[in-house]
């Protein structure tokens, strides 16, 4: 078993019962507790003991670092953004200073499945005087944590939605940990809060009940443009919709708002046994309906397209599960 993390962690027990006396403990790191990068690992961990594995879940992590830990064999599982894996393979971005090592660790990563991550809500206060993307020039915008792929994904959305605004020249991008960003927005430290949260997430609702908000959706003509399509492909993200009436206190809540949702991969080390990878993958899909019934925020998990946006080779153990289900793995995702 890979070495477990030395951090404050959350051990999630099987709902209504004790952990299996014979289950193997595996460590997993996820993102913010308000986004699906944190909610999915917690929800899944309730069901893995029945498959023989107890997941020790640690949230609020910089996922670029988590991917390195898995590749180095210091962590069993992690939520990995496709752009972070791409950067590891190339030794660029957050891995530029340790490029050779990052590339070596990238070779050790294998995917079990994908799921939607955080839906990026571009939020401003309703009384801020910001009514459209044209008003964002010269403003301070929260784009994500200090490390990670989220900032580039947020900057890309801003660029396309605003007609070309660039961080550093047209606005000031602010980077803070996910967990402290909401309070910083309430304290007036930036003008727009690009909040990563599942659509309908209570934390967005709580924000809107304190003070009216406006969600600056991506204009429909932008969503239909070639530039937006290229952005989705380049950053491995998808278009999401905040349906009208989702949040109280949203002044433009009478209309659907287009936003962006990230795609996430559940990554493991290639040395994980095929038996373990198979059992974990099966436990996720076998209990998908139960997870969705327990938490409406998981309704968007889609078992029909498990490889959308993925760029990490599929673990052979997971591949066995997909083959049993008659699901074809794209050629570029078949592990060597």
Coordinates of C-alpha atoms in Angstrom, one line a residue:
X1 CA 0.0 0.0 0.0
X2 CA 1.3 3.5 -0.8
X3 CA 2.3 5.7 2.0
X4 CA -0.6 7.7 3.5
X5 CA -0.5 11.5 3.7
X6 CA 0.7 13.4 6.8
X7 CA -2.1 16.0 6.9
X8 CA -5.3 16.7 8.6
X9 CA -7.7 14.3 7.0
X10 CA -11.3 13.2 7.0
X11 CA -12.0 9.5 7.4
X12 CA -15.4 8.8 6.0
X13 CA -17.1 5.7 7.4
X14 CA -19.6 3.6 5.6
X15 CA -23.0 5.2 6.1
X16 CA -24.8 3.7 9.1
X17 CA -22.0 1.3 10.1
X18 CA -18.4 0.8 11.1
X19 CA -15.5 0.4 8.7
X20 CA -14.9 -3.1 7.6
X21 CA -12.4 -4.8 9.8
X22 CA -10.6 -6.3 6.8
X23 CA -10.8 -3.3 4.5
X24 CA -7.5 -1.8 3.2
X25 CA -7.1 1.9 3.9
X26 CA -6.2 4.1 0.9
X27 CA -5.4 7.8 0.9
X28 CA -7.1 10.3 -1.5
X29 CA -6.8 14.1 -1.9
X30 CA -9.5 16.3 -3.3
X31 CA -10.2 20.0 -3.8
X32 CA -12.4 22.5 -2.1
X33 CA -15.3 21.2 0.0
X34 CA -17.8 23.4 -1.9
X35 CA -16.9 21.9 -5.3
X36 CA -17.4 18.5 -6.7
X37 CA -13.6 18.0 -6.5
X38 CA -14.3 17.6 -2.8
X39 CA -17.9 16.4 -2.7
X40 CA -17.3 13.4 -5.0
X41 CA -14.5 11.8 -3.0
X42 CA -16.5 12.2 0.2
X43 CA -19.6 10.7 -1.3
X44 CA -17.7 7.8 -3.0
X45 CA -15.9 7.0 0.3
X46 CA -19.2 6.0 1.9
X47 CA -19.4 3.0 -0.5
X48 CA -15.9 1.8 -1.0
X49 CA -15.7 -0.2 2.3
X50 CA -18.2 -2.7 0.8
X51 CA -15.6 -3.3 -1.9
X52 CA -12.8 -3.8 0.6
X53 CA -11.3 -0.3 0.7
X54 CA -11.6 2.6 3.2
X55 CA -10.8 6.0 1.7
X56 CA -9.0 8.5 3.9
X57 CA -10.1 11.8 2.3
X58 CA -8.1 15.0 2.6
X59 CA -9.8 18.1 1.1
X60 CA -8.7 21.6 0.2
X61 CA -5.6 20.4 -1.6
X62 CA -3.7 22.0 -4.5
X63 CA -4.4 19.3 -7.0
X64 CA -1.2 20.0 -9.0
X65 CA 0.7 18.9 -5.9
X66 CA -1.6 15.9 -5.3
X67 CA -0.9 14.6 -8.8
X68 CA 2.9 14.7 -8.0
X69 CA 2.3 12.8 -4.8
X70 CA 0.5 10.0 -6.6
X71 CA 3.1 9.8 -9.3
X72 CA 5.8 9.7 -6.7
X73 CA 4.0 6.9 -4.8
X74 CA 3.4 9.0 -1.7
X75 CA -0.4 9.0 -2.1
X76 CA -2.8 6.4 -3.4
X77 CA -5.4 8.5 -5.2
X78 CA -6.1 12.1 -6.2
X79 CA -8.4 14.2 -8.2
X80 CA -6.3 15.4 -11.2
X81 CA -7.3 18.2 -13.6
X82 CA -6.5 17.3 -17.2
X83 CA -4.5 20.6 -17.7
X84 CA -2.3 19.7 -14.7
X85 CA -1.6 16.3 -16.1
X86 CA -0.7 17.9 -19.5
X87 CA 1.6 20.3 -17.7
X88 CA 3.3 17.5 -15.9
X89 CA 3.9 15.6 -19.1
X90 CA 5.5 18.7 -20.6
X91 CA 7.3 19.9 -17.5
X92 CA 5.8 23.4 -17.8
X93 CA 3.7 25.8 -15.7
X94 CA 3.8 24.8 -12.0
X95 CA 6.3 22.0 -12.8
X96 CA 8.8 24.1 -14.8
X97 CA 11.4 24.2 -12.0
X98 CA 11.3 20.3 -11.6
X99 CA 10.4 19.5 -15.2
X100 CA 12.3 16.2 -15.5
X101 CA 11.0 14.8 -12.2
X102 CA 7.4 15.9 -13.1
X103 CA 7.6 14.2 -16.5
X104 CA 8.8 11.0 -14.8
X105 CA 6.0 11.1 -12.3
X106 CA 3.4 11.8 -15.0
X107 CA 4.5 8.5 -16.6
X108 CA 3.3 6.8 -13.4
X109 CA -0.2 8.1 -13.4
X110 CA -3.3 6.1 -14.5
X111 CA -6.9 7.1 -14.6
X112 CA -9.9 5.3 -13.1
X113 CA -12.8 7.6 -14.2
X114 CA -13.7 11.2 -14.8
X115 CA -16.4 13.5 -13.3
X116 CA -17.4 17.2 -13.6
X117 CA -15.4 19.3 -11.1
X118 CA -16.2 22.9 -10.1
X119 CA -18.7 25.0 -12.0
X120 CA -17.1 28.4 -12.2
X121 CA -19.6 31.0 -11.1
X122 CA -18.5 34.6 -12.0
X123 CA -20.1 36.5 -9.1
X124 CA -20.2 40.3 -8.5
X125 CA -22.2 42.2 -5.9
X126 CA -25.5 43.5 -7.5
X127 CA -24.7 47.0 -6.3
X128 CA -21.1 47.1 -7.5
X129 CA -22.0 48.9 -10.7
X130 CA -20.7 45.9 -12.7
X131 CA -23.5 44.8 -15.0
X132 CA -21.6 43.1 -17.8
X133 CA -18.2 41.8 -18.8
X134 CA -17.5 45.2 -20.4
X135 CA -17.3 46.7 -16.9
X136 CA -14.5 44.3 -15.8
X137 CA -11.7 46.3 -17.3
X138 CA -9.4 47.6 -14.5
X139 CA -11.1 45.4 -11.8
X140 CA -9.6 42.9 -9.4
X141 CA -10.8 39.3 -10.2
X142 CA -10.3 36.2 -8.1
X143 CA -9.1 33.5 -10.5
X144 CA -8.1 30.6 -8.2
X145 CA -5.6 29.3 -5.7
X146 CA -1.8 30.1 -5.9
X147 CA -1.0 26.7 -7.4
X148 CA -3.1 24.7 -9.8
X149 CA -4.8 24.7 -13.2
X150 CA -7.9 26.6 -12.2
X151 CA -6.4 30.0 -12.7
X152 CA -5.6 29.4 -16.4
X153 CA -9.1 28.0 -16.9
X154 CA -10.6 31.0 -15.2
X155 CA -8.5 33.4 -17.2
X156 CA -9.5 31.7 -20.4
X157 CA -13.2 32.1 -19.5
X158 CA -12.6 35.8 -18.8
X159 CA -10.8 36.3 -22.0
X160 CA -13.5 34.7 -24.1
X161 CA -16.5 36.2 -22.2
X162 CA -15.1 39.7 -22.1
X163 CA -13.9 39.9 -25.7
X164 CA -10.2 39.7 -24.9
X165 CA -9.3 41.0 -21.4
X166 CA -5.9 39.8 -20.2
X167 CA -4.7 39.3 -16.7
X168 CA -2.0 41.8 -15.7
X169 CA -2.7 44.3 -18.4
X170 CA -6.5 44.7 -18.5
X171 CA -7.4 43.5 -15.0
X172 CA -5.6 42.2 -11.8
X173 CA -6.0 38.5 -11.2
X174 CA -6.0 37.7 -7.5
X175 CA -4.9 34.2 -6.3
X176 CA -5.8 32.9 -2.9
X177 CA -6.6 29.4 -1.5
X178 CA -10.1 28.2 -2.3
X179 CA -11.1 28.0 1.4
X180 CA -10.3 31.7 2.1
X181 CA -11.6 33.3 -1.1
X182 CA -15.3 33.7 -0.1
X183 CA -14.5 35.7 3.0
X184 CA -12.0 37.8 1.1
X185 CA -14.7 38.6 -1.4
X186 CA -17.1 39.6 1.4
X187 CA -14.3 41.8 2.8
X188 CA -14.0 43.7 -0.5
X189 CA -10.6 42.4 -1.5
X190 CA -11.7 41.9 -5.1
X191 CA -14.5 42.9 -7.4
X192 CA -15.4 39.5 -9.0
X193 CA -15.3 36.2 -7.3
X194 CA -15.1 33.2 -9.7
X195 CA -16.4 30.7 -7.3
X196 CA -15.9 27.0 -8.0
X197 CA -19.0 25.2 -6.7
X198 CA -21.6 22.8 -8.0
X199 CA -24.7 24.5 -9.5
X200 CA -27.1 24.8 -6.7
X201 CA -24.4 24.6 -4.0
X202 CA -25.6 26.0 -0.6
X203 CA -22.5 28.1 -0.3
X204 CA -23.5 30.2 -3.3
X205 CA -27.0 30.5 -1.9
X206 CA -25.7 31.7 1.4
X207 CA -23.6 34.3 -0.3
X208 CA -26.6 35.6 -2.2
X209 CA -28.8 35.7 0.9
X210 CA -26.2 38.0 2.7
X211 CA -26.2 40.5 -0.2
X212 CA -27.7 40.4 -3.7
X213 CA -25.4 39.1 -6.3
X214 CA -25.2 39.0 -10.1
X215 CA -23.8 36.0 -12.0
X216 CA -22.1 37.3 -15.2
X217 CA -22.9 34.4 -17.6
X218 CA -21.0 33.9 -20.8
X219 CA -23.0 35.5 -23.6
X220 CA -24.8 33.1 -25.9
X221 CA -23.0 34.4 -29.0
X222 CA -19.7 33.7 -27.3
X223 CA -20.7 30.1 -26.4
X224 CA -21.5 29.6 -30.1
X225 CA -18.2 30.9 -31.3
X226 CA -15.1 29.1 -32.5
X227 CA -13.0 30.8 -29.9
X228 CA -15.1 29.3 -27.1
X229 CA -15.0 25.8 -28.6
X230 CA -11.2 26.1 -28.8
X231 CA -11.1 27.2 -25.2
X232 CA -13.2 24.2 -24.1
X233 CA -10.9 21.8 -25.9
X234 CA -7.7 23.5 -24.8
X235 CA -8.6 23.6 -21.1
X236 CA -10.5 20.3 -21.0
X237 CA -13.7 22.0 -19.7
X238 CA -17.4 22.0 -20.7
X239 CA -20.2 24.6 -20.9
X240 CA -22.5 24.5 -17.9
X241 CA -25.8 26.4 -17.3
X242 CA -27.1 28.0 -14.1
X243 CA -30.9 27.6 -14.6
X244 CA -33.1 30.5 -14.0
X245 CA -34.4 30.6 -10.4
X246 CA -31.5 28.6 -8.9
X247 CA -30.4 31.2 -6.4
X248 CA -32.4 33.6 -4.3
X249 CA -30.8 37.0 -4.2
X250 CA -29.5 36.7 -7.7
X251 CA -30.7 39.9 -9.5
X252 CA -30.4 38.4 -13.0
X253 CA -31.8 35.0 -11.8
X254 CA -34.8 35.3 -14.2
X255 CA -32.6 34.0 -17.0
X256 CA -30.3 31.0 -17.6
X257 CA -26.6 31.9 -17.3
X258 CA -23.9 30.1 -19.2
X259 CA -20.8 29.3 -17.2
X260 CA -17.9 26.7 -17.3
X261 CA -17.5 23.4 -15.5
X262 CA -14.1 21.7 -15.2
X263 CA -13.5 18.0 -16.0
X264 CA -11.6 16.0 -13.4
X265 CA -9.9 12.7 -13.5
X266 CA -9.5 10.3 -10.6
X267 CA -5.8 9.3 -10.8
X268 CA -3.9 6.4 -9.3
X269 CA -0.4 5.2 -9.5
X270 CA 0.3 2.6 -12.3
X271 CA 1.6 0.3 -9.6
X272 CA -1.8 0.0 -8.0
X273 CA -2.9 -3.6 -8.4
X274 CA -5.4 -4.3 -11.2
X275 CA -7.7 -5.9 -8.6
X276 CA -7.8 -2.7 -6.6
X277 CA -8.3 -0.4 -9.6
X278 CA -11.1 -2.7 -10.9
X279 CA -12.9 -2.8 -7.5
X280 CA -12.7 0.9 -7.0
X281 CA -13.9 1.8 -10.4
X282 CA -16.8 -0.7 -10.1
X283 CA -17.7 0.7 -6.7
X284 CA -18.0 4.2 -8.1
X285 CA -20.3 3.3 -11.0
X286 CA -22.3 0.7 -9.1
X287 CA -23.2 3.3 -6.4
X288 CA -23.6 6.3 -8.7
X289 CA -27.4 6.2 -8.3
X290 CA -27.1 6.0 -4.5
X291 CA -24.7 8.9 -4.4
X292 CA -27.0 11.0 -6.6
X293 CA -30.0 10.2 -4.4
X294 CA -28.2 11.3 -1.3
X295 CA -26.9 14.5 -2.8
X296 CA -28.7 16.4 -5.6
X297 CA -25.4 18.2 -6.4
X298 CA -24.2 15.0 -7.9
X299 CA -27.0 14.8 -10.5
X300 CA -24.7 15.9 -13.2
X301 CA -22.3 13.0 -12.9
X302 CA -22.6 11.2 -16.2
X303 CA -21.8 7.5 -16.6
X304 CA -22.6 7.6 -20.4
X305 CA -19.4 9.5 -21.4
X306 CA -16.7 8.5 -18.8
X307 CA -13.8 9.8 -20.9
X308 CA -14.9 13.3 -21.9
X309 CA -12.0 15.7 -21.5
X310 CA -9.7 13.0 -20.2
X311 CA -6.0 12.8 -21.2
X312 CA -4.6 10.3 -18.8
X313 CA -4.1 6.6 -19.7
X314 CA -6.7 4.3 -18.2
X315 CA -5.5 1.9 -15.5
X316 CA -5.7 -1.7 -16.8
X317 CA -7.8 -2.7 -13.8
X318 CA -10.3 0.1 -14.6
X319 CA -10.1 -0.9 -18.3
X320 CA -11.3 -4.3 -17.3
X321 CA -14.5 -2.8 -15.8
X322 CA -15.2 -0.7 -18.9
X323 CA -14.7 -3.7 -21.2
X324 CA -17.2 -5.7 -19.1
X325 CA -19.7 -2.8 -19.6
X326 CA -19.1 -2.7 -23.4
X327 CA -17.6 0.7 -23.2
X328 CA -14.8 1.4 -25.7
X329 CA -11.8 3.2 -24.4
X330 CA -10.4 5.8 -26.8
X331 CA -7.2 4.7 -28.4
X332 CA -5.2 7.6 -27.0
X333 CA -6.2 6.6 -23.5
X334 CA -5.1 3.0 -23.7
X335 CA -2.2 2.4 -21.4
X336 CA 1.0 1.0 -22.9

